[in-house]
mmCIF file of C-alpha atoms in Angstrom:
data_model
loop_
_atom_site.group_PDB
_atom_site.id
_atom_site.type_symbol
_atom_site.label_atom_id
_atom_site.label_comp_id
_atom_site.label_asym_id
_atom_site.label_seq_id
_atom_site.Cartn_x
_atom_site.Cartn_y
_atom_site.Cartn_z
ATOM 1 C CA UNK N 775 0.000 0.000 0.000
ATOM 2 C CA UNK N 776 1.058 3.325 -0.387
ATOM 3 C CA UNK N 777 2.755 5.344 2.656
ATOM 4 C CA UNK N 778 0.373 8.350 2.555
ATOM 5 C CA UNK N 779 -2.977 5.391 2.665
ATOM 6 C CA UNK N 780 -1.340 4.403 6.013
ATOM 7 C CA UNK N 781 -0.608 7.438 7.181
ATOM 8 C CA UNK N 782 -4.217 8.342 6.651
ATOM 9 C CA UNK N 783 -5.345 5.262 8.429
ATOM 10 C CA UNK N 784 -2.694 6.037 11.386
ATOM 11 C CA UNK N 785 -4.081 9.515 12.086
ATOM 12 C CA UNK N 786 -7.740 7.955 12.195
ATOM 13 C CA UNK N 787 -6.729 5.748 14.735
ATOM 14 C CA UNK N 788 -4.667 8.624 16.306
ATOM 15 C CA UNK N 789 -8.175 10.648 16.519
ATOM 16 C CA UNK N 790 -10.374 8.075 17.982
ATOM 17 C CA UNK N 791 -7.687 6.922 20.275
ATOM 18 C CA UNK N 792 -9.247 8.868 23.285
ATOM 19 C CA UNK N 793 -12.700 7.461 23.147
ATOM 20 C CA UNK N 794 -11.477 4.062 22.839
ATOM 21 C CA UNK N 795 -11.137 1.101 25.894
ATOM 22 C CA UNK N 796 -6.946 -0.422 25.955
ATOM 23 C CA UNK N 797 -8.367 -3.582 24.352
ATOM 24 C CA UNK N 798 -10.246 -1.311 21.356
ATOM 25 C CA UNK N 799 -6.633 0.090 21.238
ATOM 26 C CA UNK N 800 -4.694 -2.541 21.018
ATOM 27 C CA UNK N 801 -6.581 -4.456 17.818
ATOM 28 C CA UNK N 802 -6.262 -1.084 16.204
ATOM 29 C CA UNK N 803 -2.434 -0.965 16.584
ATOM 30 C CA UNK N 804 -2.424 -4.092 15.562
ATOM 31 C CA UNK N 805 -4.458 -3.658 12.731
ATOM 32 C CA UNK N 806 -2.182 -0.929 11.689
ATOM 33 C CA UNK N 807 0.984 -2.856 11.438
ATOM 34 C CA UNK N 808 -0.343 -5.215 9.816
ATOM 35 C CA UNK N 809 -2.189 -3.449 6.915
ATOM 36 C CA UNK N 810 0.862 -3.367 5.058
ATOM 37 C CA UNK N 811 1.150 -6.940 4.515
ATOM 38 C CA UNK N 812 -2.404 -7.291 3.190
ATOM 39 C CA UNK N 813 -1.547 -7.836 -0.435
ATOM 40 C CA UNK N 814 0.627 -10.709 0.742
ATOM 41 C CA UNK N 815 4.748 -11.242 0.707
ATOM 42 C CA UNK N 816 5.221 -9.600 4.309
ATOM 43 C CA UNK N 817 4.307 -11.954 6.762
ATOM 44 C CA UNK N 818 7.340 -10.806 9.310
ATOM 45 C CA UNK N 819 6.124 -7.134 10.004
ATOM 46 C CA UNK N 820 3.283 -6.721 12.528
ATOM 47 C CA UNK N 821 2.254 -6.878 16.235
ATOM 48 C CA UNK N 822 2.203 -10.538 17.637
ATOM 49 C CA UNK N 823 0.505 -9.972 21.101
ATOM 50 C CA UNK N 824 0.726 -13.129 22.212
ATOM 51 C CA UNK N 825 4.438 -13.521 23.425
ATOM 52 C CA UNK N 826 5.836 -13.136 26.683
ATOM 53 C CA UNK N 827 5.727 -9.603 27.999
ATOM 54 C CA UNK N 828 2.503 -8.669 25.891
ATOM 55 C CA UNK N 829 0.763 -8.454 28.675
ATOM 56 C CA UNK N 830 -2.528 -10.421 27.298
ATOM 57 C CA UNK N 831 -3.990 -13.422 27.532
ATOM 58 C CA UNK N 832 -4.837 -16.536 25.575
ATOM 59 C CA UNK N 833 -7.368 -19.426 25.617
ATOM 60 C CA UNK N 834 -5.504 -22.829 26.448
ATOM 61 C CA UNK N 835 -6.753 -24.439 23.085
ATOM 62 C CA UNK N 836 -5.108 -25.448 20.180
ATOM 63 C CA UNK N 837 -6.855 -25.164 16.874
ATOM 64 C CA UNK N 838 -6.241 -26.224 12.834
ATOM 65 C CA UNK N 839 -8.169 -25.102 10.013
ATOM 66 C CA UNK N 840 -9.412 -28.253 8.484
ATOM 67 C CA UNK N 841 -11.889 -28.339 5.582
ATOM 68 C CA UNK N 842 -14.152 -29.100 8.285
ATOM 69 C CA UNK N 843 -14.178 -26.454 10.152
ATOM 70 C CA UNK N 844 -12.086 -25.169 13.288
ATOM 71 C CA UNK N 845 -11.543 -28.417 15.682
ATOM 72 C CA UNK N 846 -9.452 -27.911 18.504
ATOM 73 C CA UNK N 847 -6.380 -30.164 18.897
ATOM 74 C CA UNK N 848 -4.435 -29.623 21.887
ATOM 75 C CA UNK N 849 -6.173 -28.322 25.052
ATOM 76 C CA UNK N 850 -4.648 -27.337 28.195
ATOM 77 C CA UNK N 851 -5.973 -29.035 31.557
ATOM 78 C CA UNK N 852 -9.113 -28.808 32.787
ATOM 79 C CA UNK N 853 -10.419 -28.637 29.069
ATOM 80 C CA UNK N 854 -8.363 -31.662 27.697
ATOM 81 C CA UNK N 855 -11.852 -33.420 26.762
ATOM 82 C CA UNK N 856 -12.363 -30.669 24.352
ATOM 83 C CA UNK N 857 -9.971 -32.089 21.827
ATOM 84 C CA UNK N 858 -11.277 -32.955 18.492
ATOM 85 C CA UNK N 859 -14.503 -30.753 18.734
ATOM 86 C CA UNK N 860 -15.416 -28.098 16.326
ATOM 87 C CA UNK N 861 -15.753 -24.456 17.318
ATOM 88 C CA UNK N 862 -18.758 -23.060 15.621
ATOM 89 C CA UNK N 863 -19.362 -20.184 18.227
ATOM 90 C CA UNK N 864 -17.776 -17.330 20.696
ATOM 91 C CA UNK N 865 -20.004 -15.662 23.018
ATOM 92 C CA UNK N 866 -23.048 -16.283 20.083
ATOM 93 C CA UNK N 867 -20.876 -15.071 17.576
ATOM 94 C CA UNK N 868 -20.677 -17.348 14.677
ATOM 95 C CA UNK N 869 -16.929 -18.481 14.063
ATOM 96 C CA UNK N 870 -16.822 -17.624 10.059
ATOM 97 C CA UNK N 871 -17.535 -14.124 11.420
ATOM 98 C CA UNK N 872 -14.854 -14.174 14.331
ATOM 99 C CA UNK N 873 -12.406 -15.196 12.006
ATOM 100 C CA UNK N 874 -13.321 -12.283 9.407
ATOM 101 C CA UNK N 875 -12.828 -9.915 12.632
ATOM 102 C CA UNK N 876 -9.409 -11.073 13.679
ATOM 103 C CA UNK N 877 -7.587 -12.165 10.099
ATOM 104 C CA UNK N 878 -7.155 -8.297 9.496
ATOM 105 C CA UNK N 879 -4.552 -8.400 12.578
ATOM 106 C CA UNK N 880 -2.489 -10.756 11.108
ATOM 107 C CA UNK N 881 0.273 -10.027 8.966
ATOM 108 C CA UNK N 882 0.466 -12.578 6.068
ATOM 109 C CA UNK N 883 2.757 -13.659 3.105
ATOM 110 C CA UNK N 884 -0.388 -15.295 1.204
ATOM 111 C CA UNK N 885 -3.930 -16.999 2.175
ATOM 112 C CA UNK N 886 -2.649 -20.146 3.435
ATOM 113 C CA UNK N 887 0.262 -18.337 5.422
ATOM 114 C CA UNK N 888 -3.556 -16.728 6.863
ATOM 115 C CA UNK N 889 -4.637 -20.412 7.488
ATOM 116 C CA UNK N 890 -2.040 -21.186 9.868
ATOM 117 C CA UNK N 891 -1.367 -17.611 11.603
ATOM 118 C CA UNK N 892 -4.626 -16.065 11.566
ATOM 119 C CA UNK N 893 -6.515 -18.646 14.263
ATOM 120 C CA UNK N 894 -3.352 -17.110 17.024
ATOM 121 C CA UNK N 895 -5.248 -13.545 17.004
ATOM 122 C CA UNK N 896 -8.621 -15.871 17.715
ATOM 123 C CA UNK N 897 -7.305 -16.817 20.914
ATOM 124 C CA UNK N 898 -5.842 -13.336 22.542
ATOM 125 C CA UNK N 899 -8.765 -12.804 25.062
ATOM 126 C CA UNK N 900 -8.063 -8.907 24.696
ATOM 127 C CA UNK N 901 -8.472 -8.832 20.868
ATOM 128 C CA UNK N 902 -12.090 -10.400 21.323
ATOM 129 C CA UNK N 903 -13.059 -7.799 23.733
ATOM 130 C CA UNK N 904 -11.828 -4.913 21.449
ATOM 131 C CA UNK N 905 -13.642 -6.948 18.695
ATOM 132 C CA UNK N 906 -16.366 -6.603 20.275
ATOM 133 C CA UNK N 907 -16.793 -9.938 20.459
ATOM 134 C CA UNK N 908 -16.233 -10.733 24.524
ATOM 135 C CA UNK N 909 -17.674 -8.060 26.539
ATOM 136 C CA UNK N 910 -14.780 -7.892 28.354
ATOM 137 C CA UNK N 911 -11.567 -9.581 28.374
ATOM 138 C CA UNK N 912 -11.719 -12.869 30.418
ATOM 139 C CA UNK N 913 -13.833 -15.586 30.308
ATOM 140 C CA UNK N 914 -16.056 -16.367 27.154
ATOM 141 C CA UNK N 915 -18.542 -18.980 26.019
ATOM 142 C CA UNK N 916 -17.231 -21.385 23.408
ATOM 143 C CA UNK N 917 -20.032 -23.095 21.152
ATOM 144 C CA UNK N 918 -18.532 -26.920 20.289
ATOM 145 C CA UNK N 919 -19.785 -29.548 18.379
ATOM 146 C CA UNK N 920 -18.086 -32.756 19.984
ATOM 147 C CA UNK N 921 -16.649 -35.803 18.450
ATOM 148 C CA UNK N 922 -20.140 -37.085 19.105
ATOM 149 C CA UNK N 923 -22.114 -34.525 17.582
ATOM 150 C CA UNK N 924 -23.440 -32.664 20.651
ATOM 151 C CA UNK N 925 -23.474 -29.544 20.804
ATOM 152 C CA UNK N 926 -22.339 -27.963 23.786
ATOM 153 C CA UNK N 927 -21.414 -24.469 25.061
ATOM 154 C CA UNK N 928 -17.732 -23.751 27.410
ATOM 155 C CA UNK N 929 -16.344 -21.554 29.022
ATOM 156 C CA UNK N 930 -12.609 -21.198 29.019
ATOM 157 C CA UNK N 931 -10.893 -18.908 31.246
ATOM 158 C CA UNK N 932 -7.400 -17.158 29.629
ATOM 159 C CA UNK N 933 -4.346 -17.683 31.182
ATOM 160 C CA UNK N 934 -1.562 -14.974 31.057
ATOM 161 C CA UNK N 935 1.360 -15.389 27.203
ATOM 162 C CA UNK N 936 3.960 -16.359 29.665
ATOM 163 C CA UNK N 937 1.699 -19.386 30.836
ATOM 164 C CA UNK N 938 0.759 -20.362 27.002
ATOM 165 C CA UNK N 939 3.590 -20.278 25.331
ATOM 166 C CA UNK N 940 5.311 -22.604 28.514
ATOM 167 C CA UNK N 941 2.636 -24.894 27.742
ATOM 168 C CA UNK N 942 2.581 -24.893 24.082
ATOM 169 C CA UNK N 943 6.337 -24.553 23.784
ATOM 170 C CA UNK N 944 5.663 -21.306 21.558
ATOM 171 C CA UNK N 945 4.707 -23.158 18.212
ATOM 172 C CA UNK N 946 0.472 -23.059 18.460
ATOM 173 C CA UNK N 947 0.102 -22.858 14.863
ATOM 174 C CA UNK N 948 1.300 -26.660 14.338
ATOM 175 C CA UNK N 949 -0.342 -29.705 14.680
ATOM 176 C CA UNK N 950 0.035 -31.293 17.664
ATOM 177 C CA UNK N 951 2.591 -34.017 17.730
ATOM 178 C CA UNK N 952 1.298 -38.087 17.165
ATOM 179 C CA UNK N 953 2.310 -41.753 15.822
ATOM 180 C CA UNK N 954 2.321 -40.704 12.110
ATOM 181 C CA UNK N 955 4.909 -40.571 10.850
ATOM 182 C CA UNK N 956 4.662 -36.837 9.647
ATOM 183 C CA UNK N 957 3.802 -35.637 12.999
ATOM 184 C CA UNK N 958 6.440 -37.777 15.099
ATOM 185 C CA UNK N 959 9.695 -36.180 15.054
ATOM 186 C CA UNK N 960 8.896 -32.407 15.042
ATOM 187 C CA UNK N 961 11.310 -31.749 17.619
ATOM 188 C CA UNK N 962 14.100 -32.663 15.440
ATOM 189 C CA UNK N 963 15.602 -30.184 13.106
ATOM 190 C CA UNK N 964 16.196 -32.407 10.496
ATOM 191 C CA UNK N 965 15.810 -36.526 10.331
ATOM 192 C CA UNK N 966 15.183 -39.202 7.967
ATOM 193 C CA UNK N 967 13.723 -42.866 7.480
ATOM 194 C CA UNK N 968 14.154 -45.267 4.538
ATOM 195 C CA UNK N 969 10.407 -46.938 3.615
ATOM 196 C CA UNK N 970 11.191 -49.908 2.222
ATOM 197 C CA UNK N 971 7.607 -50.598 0.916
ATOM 198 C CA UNK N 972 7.744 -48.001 -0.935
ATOM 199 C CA UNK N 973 11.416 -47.881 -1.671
ATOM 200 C CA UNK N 974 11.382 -44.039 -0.425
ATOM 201 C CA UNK N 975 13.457 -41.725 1.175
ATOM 202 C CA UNK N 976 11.288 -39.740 3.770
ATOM 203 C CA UNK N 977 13.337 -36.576 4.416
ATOM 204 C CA UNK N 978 11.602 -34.199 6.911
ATOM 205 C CA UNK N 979 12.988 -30.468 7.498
ATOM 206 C CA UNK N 980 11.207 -29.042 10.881
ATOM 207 C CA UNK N 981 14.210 -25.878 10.831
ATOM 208 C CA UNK N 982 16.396 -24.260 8.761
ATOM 209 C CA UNK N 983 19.440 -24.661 11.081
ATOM 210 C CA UNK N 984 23.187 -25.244 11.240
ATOM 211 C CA UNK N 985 24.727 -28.611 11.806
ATOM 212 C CA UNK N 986 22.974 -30.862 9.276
ATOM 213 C CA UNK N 987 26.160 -31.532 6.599
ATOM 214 C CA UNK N 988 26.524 -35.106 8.252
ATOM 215 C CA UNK N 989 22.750 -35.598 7.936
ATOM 216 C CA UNK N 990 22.682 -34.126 4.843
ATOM 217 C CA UNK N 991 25.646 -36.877 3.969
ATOM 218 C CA UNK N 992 23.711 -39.783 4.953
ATOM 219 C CA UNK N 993 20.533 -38.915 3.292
ATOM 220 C CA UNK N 994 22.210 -38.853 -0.024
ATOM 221 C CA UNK N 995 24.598 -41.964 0.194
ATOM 222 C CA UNK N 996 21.394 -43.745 0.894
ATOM 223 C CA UNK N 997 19.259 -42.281 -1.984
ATOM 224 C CA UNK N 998 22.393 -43.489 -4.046
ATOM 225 C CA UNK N 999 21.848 -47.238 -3.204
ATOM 226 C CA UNK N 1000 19.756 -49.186 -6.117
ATOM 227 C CA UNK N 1001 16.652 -49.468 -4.057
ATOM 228 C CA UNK N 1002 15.414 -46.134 -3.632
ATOM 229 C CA UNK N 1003 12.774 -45.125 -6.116
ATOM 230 C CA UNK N 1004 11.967 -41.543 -5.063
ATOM 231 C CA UNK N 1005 13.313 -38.811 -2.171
ATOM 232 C CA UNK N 1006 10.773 -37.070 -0.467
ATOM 233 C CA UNK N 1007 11.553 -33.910 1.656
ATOM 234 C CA UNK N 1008 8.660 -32.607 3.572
ATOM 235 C CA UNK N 1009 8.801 -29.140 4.793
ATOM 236 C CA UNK N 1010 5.038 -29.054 6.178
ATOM 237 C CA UNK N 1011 6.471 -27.977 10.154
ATOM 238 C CA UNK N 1012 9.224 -25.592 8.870
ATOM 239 C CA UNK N 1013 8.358 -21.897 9.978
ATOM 240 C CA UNK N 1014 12.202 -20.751 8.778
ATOM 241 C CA UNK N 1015 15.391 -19.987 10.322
ATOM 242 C CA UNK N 1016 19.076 -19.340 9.210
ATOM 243 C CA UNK N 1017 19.096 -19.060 5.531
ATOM 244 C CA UNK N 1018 22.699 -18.650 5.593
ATOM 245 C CA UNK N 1019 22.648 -22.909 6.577
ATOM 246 C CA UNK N 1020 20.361 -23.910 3.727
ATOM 247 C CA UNK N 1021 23.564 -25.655 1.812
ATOM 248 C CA UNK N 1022 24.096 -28.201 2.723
ATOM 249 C CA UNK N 1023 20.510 -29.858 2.324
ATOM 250 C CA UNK N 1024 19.910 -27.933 -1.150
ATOM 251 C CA UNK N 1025 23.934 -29.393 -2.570
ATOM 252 C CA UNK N 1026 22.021 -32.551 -1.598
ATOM 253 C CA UNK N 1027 18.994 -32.154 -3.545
ATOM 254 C CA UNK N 1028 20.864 -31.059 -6.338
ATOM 255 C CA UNK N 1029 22.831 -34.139 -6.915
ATOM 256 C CA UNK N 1030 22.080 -36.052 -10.055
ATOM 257 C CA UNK N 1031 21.261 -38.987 -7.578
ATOM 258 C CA UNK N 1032 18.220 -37.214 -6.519
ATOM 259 C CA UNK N 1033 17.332 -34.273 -9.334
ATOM 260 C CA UNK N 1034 15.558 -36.312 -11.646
ATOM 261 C CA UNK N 1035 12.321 -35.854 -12.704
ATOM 262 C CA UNK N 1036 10.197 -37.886 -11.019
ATOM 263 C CA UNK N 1037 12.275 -38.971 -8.323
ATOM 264 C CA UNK N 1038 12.464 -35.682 -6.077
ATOM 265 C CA UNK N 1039 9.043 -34.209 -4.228
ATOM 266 C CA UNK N 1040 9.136 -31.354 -2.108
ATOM 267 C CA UNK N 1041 5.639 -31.670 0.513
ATOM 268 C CA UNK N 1042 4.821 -28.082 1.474
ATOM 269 C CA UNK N 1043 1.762 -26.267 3.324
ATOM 270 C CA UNK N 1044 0.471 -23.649 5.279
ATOM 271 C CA UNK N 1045 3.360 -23.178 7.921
ATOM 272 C CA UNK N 1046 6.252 -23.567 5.150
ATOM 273 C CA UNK N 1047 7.678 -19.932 5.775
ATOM 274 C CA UNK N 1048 10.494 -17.590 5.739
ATOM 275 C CA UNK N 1049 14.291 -19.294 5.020
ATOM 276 C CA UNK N 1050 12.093 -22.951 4.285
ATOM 277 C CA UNK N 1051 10.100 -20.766 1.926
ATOM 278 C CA UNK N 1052 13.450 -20.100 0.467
ATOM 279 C CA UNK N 1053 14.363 -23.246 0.239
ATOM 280 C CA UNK N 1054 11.522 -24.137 -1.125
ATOM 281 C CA UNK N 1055 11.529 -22.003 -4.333
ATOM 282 C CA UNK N 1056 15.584 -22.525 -4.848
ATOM 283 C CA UNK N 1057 14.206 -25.899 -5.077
ATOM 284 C CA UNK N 1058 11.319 -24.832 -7.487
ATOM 285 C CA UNK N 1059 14.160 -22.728 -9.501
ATOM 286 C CA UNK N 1060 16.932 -24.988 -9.365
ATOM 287 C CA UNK N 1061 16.050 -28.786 -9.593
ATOM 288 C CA UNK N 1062 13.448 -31.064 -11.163
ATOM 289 C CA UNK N 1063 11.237 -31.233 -8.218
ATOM 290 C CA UNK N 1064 7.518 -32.101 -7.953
ATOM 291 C CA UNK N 1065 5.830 -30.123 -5.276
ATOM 292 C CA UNK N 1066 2.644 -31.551 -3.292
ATOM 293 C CA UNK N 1067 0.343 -30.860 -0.187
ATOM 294 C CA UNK N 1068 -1.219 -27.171 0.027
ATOM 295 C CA UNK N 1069 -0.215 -24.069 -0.856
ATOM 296 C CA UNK N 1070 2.934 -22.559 0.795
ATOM 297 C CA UNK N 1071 2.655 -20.168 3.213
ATOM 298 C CA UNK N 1072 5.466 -17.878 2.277
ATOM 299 C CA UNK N 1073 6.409 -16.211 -0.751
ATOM 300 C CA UNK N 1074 8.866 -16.828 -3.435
ATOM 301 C CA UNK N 1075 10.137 -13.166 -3.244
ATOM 302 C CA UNK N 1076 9.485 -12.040 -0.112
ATOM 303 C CA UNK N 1077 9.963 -9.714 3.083
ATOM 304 C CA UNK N 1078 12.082 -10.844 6.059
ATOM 305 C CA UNK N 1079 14.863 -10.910 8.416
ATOM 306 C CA UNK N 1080 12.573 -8.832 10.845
ATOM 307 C CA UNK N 1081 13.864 -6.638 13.752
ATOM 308 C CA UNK N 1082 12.094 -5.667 17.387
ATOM 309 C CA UNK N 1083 10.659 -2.145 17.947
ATOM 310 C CA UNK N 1084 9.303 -1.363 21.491
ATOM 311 C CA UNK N 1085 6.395 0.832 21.021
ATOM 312 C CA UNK N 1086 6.817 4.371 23.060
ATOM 313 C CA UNK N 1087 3.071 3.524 24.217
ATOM 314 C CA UNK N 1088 2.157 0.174 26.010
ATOM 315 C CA UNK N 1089 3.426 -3.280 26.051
ATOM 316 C CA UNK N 1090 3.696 -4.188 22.867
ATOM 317 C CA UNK N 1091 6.354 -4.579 20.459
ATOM 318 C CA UNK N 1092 6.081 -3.717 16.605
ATOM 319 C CA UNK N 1093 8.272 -6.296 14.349
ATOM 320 C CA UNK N 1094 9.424 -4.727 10.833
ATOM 321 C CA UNK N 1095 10.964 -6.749 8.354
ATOM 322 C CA UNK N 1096 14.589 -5.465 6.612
ATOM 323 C CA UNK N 1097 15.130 -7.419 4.075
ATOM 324 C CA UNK N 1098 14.190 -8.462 0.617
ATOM 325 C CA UNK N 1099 14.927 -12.191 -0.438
ATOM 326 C CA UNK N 1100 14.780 -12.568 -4.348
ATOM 327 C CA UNK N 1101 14.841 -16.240 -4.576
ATOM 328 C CA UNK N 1102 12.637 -16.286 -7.915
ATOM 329 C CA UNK N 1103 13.055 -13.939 -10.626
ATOM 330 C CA UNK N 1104 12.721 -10.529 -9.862
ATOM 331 C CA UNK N 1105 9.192 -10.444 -12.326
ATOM 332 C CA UNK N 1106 7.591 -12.994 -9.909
ATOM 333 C CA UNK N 1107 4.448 -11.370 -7.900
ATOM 334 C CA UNK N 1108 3.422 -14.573 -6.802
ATOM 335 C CA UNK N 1109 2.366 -14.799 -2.768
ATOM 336 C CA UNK N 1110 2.510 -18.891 -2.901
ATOM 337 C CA UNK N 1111 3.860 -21.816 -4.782
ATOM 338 C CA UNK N 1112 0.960 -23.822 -5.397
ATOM 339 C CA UNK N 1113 1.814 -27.669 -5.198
ATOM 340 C CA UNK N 1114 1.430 -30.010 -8.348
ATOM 341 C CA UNK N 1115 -0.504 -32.396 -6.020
ATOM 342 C CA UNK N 1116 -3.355 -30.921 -4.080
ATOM 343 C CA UNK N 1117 -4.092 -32.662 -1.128
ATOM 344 C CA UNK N 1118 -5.831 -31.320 1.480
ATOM 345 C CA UNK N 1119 -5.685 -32.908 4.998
ATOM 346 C CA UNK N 1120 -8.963 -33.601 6.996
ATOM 347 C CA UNK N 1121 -9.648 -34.090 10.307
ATOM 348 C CA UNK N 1122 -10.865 -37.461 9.775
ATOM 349 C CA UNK N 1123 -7.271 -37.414 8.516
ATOM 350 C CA UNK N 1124 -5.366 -36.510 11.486
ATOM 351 C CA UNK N 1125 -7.217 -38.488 13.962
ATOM 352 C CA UNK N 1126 -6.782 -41.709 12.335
ATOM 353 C CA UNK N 1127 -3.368 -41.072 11.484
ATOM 354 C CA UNK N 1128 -3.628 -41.246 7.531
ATOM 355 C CA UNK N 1129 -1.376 -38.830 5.334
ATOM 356 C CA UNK N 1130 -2.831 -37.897 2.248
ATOM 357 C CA UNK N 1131 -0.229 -36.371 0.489
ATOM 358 C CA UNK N 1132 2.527 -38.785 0.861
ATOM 359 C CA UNK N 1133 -0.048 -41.663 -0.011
ATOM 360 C CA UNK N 1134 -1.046 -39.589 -2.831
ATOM 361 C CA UNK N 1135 3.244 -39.099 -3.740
ATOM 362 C CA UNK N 1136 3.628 -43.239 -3.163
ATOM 363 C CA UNK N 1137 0.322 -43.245 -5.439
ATOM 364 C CA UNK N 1138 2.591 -41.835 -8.331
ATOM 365 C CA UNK N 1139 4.165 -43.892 -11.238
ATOM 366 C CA UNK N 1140 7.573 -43.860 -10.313
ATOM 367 C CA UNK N 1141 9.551 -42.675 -12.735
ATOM 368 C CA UNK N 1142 12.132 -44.764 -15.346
ATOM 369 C CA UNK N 1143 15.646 -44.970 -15.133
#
């Protein structure tokens, strides 16, 4: 957007300021930083007021955007039996409509980076009461439809960032952790397991970190050996890191062992971001490979590298991104790649374990040669 349409929309704010409640205040701030972003490609710069120090406070539930609906998947004691319900309501307010409120707040490289990051603003107790949502910050009623089909309605008390993020270890926009083997190791920065049904190579890359060359080794001295039929790297956990490390994994990739059409897929989604976004489209630019699972949530060419500002006013802090990674041609305005195979994960899905897109990868001819 242009600077003098912010400015514009900063000195409304400015004027209204004195009428409005701290909550009111705080979603416009937030608003405000985040406007910039709107048109996609800056999903570092913005006001995330939910970290320790913000001084708010956040409902002890863990949600995913399924084509479902909203189902919660991790909940905090005493509301653990809420897992795998559906959140249709807050305090009467239809969800579709809650979300509409809060997605303006969040600062986004593309829609499906919006998928994964806009559901944190739902759960900031003192966004819904500048909403207008909550009457107050605190408490509010939570319309569910369980696992059964009941419909019931909860209330869940906040509890303060510092509590949240020690219980959800500061990563609420992933799944929650199970026996599948996508969701198993997403502690580890970087792992892999031969599937010899398949005769695949499951890479997974949870963070763009240092200290992976002897990983990076292993993986392709096994996809060398005569009974590997494809490499899979799945980036569907990887929110980013140190692009400065992404060599050793990409000289990897590149090898004439693995580039081959065909025999490379790159799995990426909604929380594939920042330096894995990167590595994602060298990928795209530089090798043969086929990309499936849903759109990526970063950008090919996109804003990052973001720095802390403490706000003169408040609690909050405003991040701004300072950098501009060109890792596509300079012409490309796209906000996503968009994966060869679409496949979207249901809920029915993740409870039973099932993973869609690498069946529908292993569901691929494999390729000659």
């Amino acid at each position: 957007m242009s600077r003098a349409d912010w400015i514009a929309a900063a000195e409304a704010v400015t004027s209204r300021i004195p009428a409005m409640t701290d909550d009111q205040a705080l979603v416009e701030l937030v608003r405000l930083a985040a406007m910039p972003s709107w048109q996609g490609r800056d999903g570092h710069s913005g006001i995330f007021p939910f970290i320790p120090g913000s001084g708010t406070h956040e409902y002890p539930v863990r949600w995913w955007r399924f084509p479902e609906g909203l189902v919660i998947t991790a909940a905090r004691a005493p509301y653990a039996d809420l897992v795998g319900s559906r959140l249709v309501a807050i305090d009467g307010h239809p969800i579709d409509r809650v979300l509409a409120l809060v997605e303006p707040l969040a600062p986004r490289d593309s829609p499906s980076n919006l998928l994964a990051y806009g559901p944190l603003y739902l759960r900031v107790s003192e966004l819904l009461a500048g909403l207008g949502v909550i009457a107050r910050a605190g408490p509010a009623t939570f319309r569910l439809v369980g696992r059964d089909g009941r419909t019931d309605d909860v209330a869940i008390e906040p509890i303060s960032a510092e509590d949240d993020v020690a219980w959800n270890s500061g990563l609420p926009m992933r799944l929650p952790p199970t026996d599948a083997l996508w969701l198993r190791h997403q502690d580890e920065p970087l792992w892999w397991q031969y599937l010899p049904e398949s005769r695949t190579v499951f890479v997974q890359q949870n963070e763009v970190s240092g200290g992976i060359a002897d990983t990076a080794r292993e993986i392709l001295a096994r996809a060398k050996q005569d009974d590997v039929a494809r490499v899979v790297l799945d980036l569907r956990h990887n929110g980013g890191g140190d692009n400065t490390t992404l060599g050793p994994l990409e000289a990897t990739l590149r090898d004439p062992a693995i580039d081959r059409p065909g025999r490379l897929y790159v799995i990426i989604g909604r929380i594939t971001f920042s330096a894995a976004a990167n590595l994602a489209t060298d990928l795209e630019q530089e090798t043969h490979a086929t990309f499936a699972g849903e759109a990526m949530g970063g950008s090919p060419n996109q804003y990052g590298d973001a720095r802390g500002i403490d706000l003169p006013d408040g609690r909050q802090m405003v991040w701004m991104a300072t950098r501009y990674w060109e890792r596509s041609t300079p012409d490309d305005q796209r906000v996503t790649i968009v994966p060869d195979i679409a496949a979207p994960l249901t809920a029915a899905d993740y409870v039973s374990g099932r993973d869609p897109v690498l069946q529908a990868i292993l569901d691929t001819p494999v390729a000659p040669g």
